[in-house]
Coordinates of C-alpha atoms in Angstrom, one line a residue:
M111 CA 122.8 113.8 116.5
Q112 CA 122.3 113.5 112.8
V113 CA 124.8 112.1 110.3
Y114 CA 125.7 114.4 107.4
V115 CA 128.2 114.4 104.5
A116 CA 129.8 117.7 103.5
L117 CA 131.1 117.9 100.0
L118 CA 133.7 120.6 99.4
R119 CA 134.3 121.8 95.9
G120 CA 137.7 122.2 94.3
I121 CA 140.1 121.7 97.2
N122 CA 143.4 119.8 96.8
V123 CA 142.9 119.5 93.1
S124 CA 146.1 120.1 91.0
G125 CA 147.9 122.0 93.8
Q126 CA 145.1 124.5 94.4
R127 CA 143.6 125.3 97.8
L128 CA 145.6 122.8 99.7
I129 CA 143.9 121.7 103.0
K130 CA 145.3 118.8 105.0
M131 CA 142.4 116.6 106.0
E132 CA 143.7 116.2 109.5
L133 CA 143.7 120.0 110.0
L134 CA 140.2 120.2 108.4
R135 CA 139.0 117.6 111.0
K136 CA 140.5 119.6 113.8
A137 CA 138.9 122.8 112.6
L138 CA 135.5 121.2 112.3
E139 CA 135.7 120.1 115.9
T140 CA 135.3 123.7 116.8
L141 CA 131.8 123.6 115.3
E142 CA 131.0 120.8 117.9
F143 CA 130.7 118.2 115.2
Q144 CA 131.2 114.6 116.3
R145 CA 132.6 111.4 114.8
I146 CA 134.3 113.5 112.0
Q147 CA 135.8 111.3 109.3
T148 CA 137.2 112.4 105.9
Y149 CA 137.5 110.3 102.8
I150 CA 140.3 110.9 100.3
Q151 CA 141.8 114.4 99.8
S152 CA 139.1 115.9 97.6
G153 CA 136.9 117.1 100.5
N154 CA 134.4 114.6 101.6
V155 CA 133.6 114.9 105.3
I156 CA 131.2 112.6 107.3
F157 CA 130.2 114.0 110.6
Q158 CA 127.4 114.1 113.2
S159 CA 125.8 117.3 114.4
G160 CA 122.9 118.4 116.5
Q161 CA 122.2 121.2 114.0
T162 CA 119.4 120.2 111.7
D163 CA 119.3 123.2 109.4
I164 CA 121.4 122.3 106.3
P165 CA 121.9 125.9 105.0
T166 CA 123.2 126.8 108.5
L167 CA 125.6 123.8 108.4
E168 CA 126.8 124.9 105.0
S169 CA 127.4 128.5 105.9
N170 CA 129.1 127.6 109.2
I171 CA 131.6 125.2 107.4
T172 CA 132.1 127.8 104.6
A173 CA 132.9 130.5 107.1
L174 CA 135.2 128.2 109.1
I175 CA 137.2 127.3 106.0
Q176 CA 137.5 130.9 105.0
E177 CA 138.6 131.9 108.5
Q178 CA 141.1 129.1 109.1
F179 CA 142.4 128.4 105.6
G180 CA 141.7 131.6 103.7
F181 CA 139.7 129.9 100.9
D182 CA 136.2 130.6 99.8
V183 CA 135.0 127.0 99.1
T184 CA 131.6 125.8 98.0
V185 CA 130.2 123.4 100.6
I186 CA 127.2 121.2 99.9
V187 CA 125.9 119.2 102.9
I188 CA 123.7 116.2 102.2
T189 CA 121.9 113.7 104.4
P190 CA 122.3 109.9 104.3
K191 CA 118.8 109.9 102.9
S192 CA 119.9 112.0 99.9
L193 CA 122.9 109.8 99.3
A194 CA 120.6 106.7 99.3
F195 CA 118.3 108.5 96.9
V196 CA 121.2 109.2 94.5
V197 CA 122.2 105.5 94.5
A198 CA 118.6 104.1 94.3
N199 CA 117.5 106.4 91.5
N200 CA 120.5 106.1 89.2
P201 CA 118.9 106.3 85.7
I202 CA 122.0 105.2 83.9
N203 CA 122.1 101.7 82.4
M204 CA 125.2 100.5 84.2
A205 CA 125.6 97.6 81.6
M206 CA 126.5 100.3 79.1
I207 CA 129.3 101.8 81.1
A208 CA 132.8 100.3 81.1
D209 CA 134.3 102.9 83.5
P210 CA 133.6 102.0 87.1
A211 CA 134.0 105.7 88.1
Q212 CA 131.0 106.6 86.1
P213 CA 128.4 107.9 86.3
Y214 CA 129.5 111.1 88.1
V215 CA 126.9 112.9 90.1
A216 CA 126.8 116.7 90.4
F217 CA 125.3 117.6 93.8
L218 CA 123.5 121.0 93.6
S219 CA 123.1 123.6 96.3
E220 CA 119.4 123.9 95.5
Q221 CA 116.9 122.6 93.0
P222 CA 117.2 124.5 89.7
T223 CA 114.3 126.1 87.9
I224 CA 112.7 124.2 85.0
E225 CA 113.7 127.0 82.6
N226 CA 117.4 126.7 83.6
I227 CA 117.3 122.9 83.4
T228 CA 115.8 123.2 79.8
L229 CA 118.7 125.6 78.9
L230 CA 121.3 123.1 80.1
E231 CA 119.6 120.2 78.4
G232 CA 119.5 122.2 75.2
I233 CA 123.3 122.3 74.9
D234 CA 125.1 119.8 72.7
F235 CA 127.7 118.1 74.8
G236 CA 128.5 115.5 72.1
H237 CA 128.6 112.0 73.5
D238 CA 128.5 113.3 77.1
K239 CA 125.1 113.0 78.7
L240 CA 123.2 114.4 81.7
V241 CA 120.1 113.4 83.6
V242 CA 118.6 115.8 86.1
A243 CA 116.9 114.3 89.2
E244 CA 115.8 116.9 91.8
K245 CA 119.0 118.4 93.3
F246 CA 121.3 115.9 91.5
I247 CA 122.6 115.5 88.0
Y248 CA 123.9 112.2 86.7
L249 CA 126.7 112.6 84.2
T250 CA 128.3 110.2 81.8
F251 CA 131.4 111.1 79.8
K252 CA 132.5 109.3 76.6
N253 CA 136.2 110.1 77.2
G254 CA 136.3 110.6 81.0
A255 CA 135.7 113.7 83.1
G256 CA 138.9 115.4 82.2
K257 CA 138.0 116.1 78.6
T258 CA 134.3 117.0 78.9
K259 CA 132.7 120.4 78.1
L260 CA 130.0 119.3 80.6
T261 CA 131.9 120.8 83.6
N262 CA 130.8 122.1 87.0
A263 CA 131.4 125.6 85.8
V264 CA 129.0 125.1 82.9
I265 CA 126.4 123.5 85.1
E266 CA 126.6 126.3 87.6
S267 CA 126.4 129.1 85.0
R268 CA 123.4 127.6 83.3
L269 CA 121.5 126.4 86.3
K270 CA 122.4 129.4 88.6
V271 CA 123.2 127.1 91.5
K272 CA 126.4 125.8 93.0
A273 CA 127.6 122.3 92.2
T274 CA 130.2 119.8 93.1
S275 CA 130.6 116.4 91.5
R276 CA 131.7 113.0 92.8
N277 CA 132.3 109.8 90.9
W278 CA 130.3 106.6 91.4
K279 CA 133.1 104.8 93.4
T280 CA 133.3 107.7 95.8
I281 CA 129.6 107.9 96.2
H282 CA 129.5 104.2 97.1
K283 CA 132.3 104.6 99.6
L284 CA 130.5 107.5 101.2
V285 CA 127.4 105.4 101.6
E286 CA 129.5 102.7 103.3
I287 CA 131.1 105.2 105.7
V288 CA 127.7 106.9 106.5
E289 CA 126.2 103.5 107.3
D290 CA 129.2 102.6 109.6
N291 CA 128.9 106.1 111.3
A292 CA 125.2 105.7 111.8
Y293 CA 125.7 102.2 113.2
Y294 CA 128.0 103.5 115.9
S295 CA 125.6 106.2 116.9
H296 CA 122.9 103.7 117.6
H297 CA 124.9 101.1 119.4

């Protein structure tokens, strides 16, 4: 059994696409996932599965949510290794950031083309910055994520991939949960 994290985009945000985490966990049991845990309401699911093909996991979860809840939700599944990569390769000088929620990281469904990255990097987002690293984009916002023009929608339209973002606190919490989950599977 492998440990995975599924990141769901845009659920339980401002009254849209409401899914109770308890019902989501129950639904995911039908996919024969084990040790399913959720973290906060924004759609972070830690689970174990014998399935090793990530696109299959993503499409199975997407189809299940569509069927059970009636929403078409972007689902990005990452491994503990990817999560560790994100934390270890943070290019942002943390001493320069006062907001503990930053940086945000956009997790991409696939690696974007160099051409599309260049297009995105060519846009002037004012004081908001982005750094692309493989399938991840580190984002810093001068006035918080709520006011930026550097949104998931812009990232998706320029890069032609799907994206969902998490803040630095959430990412650290997910690392912690993943480590606990992996610990139990080996003991």
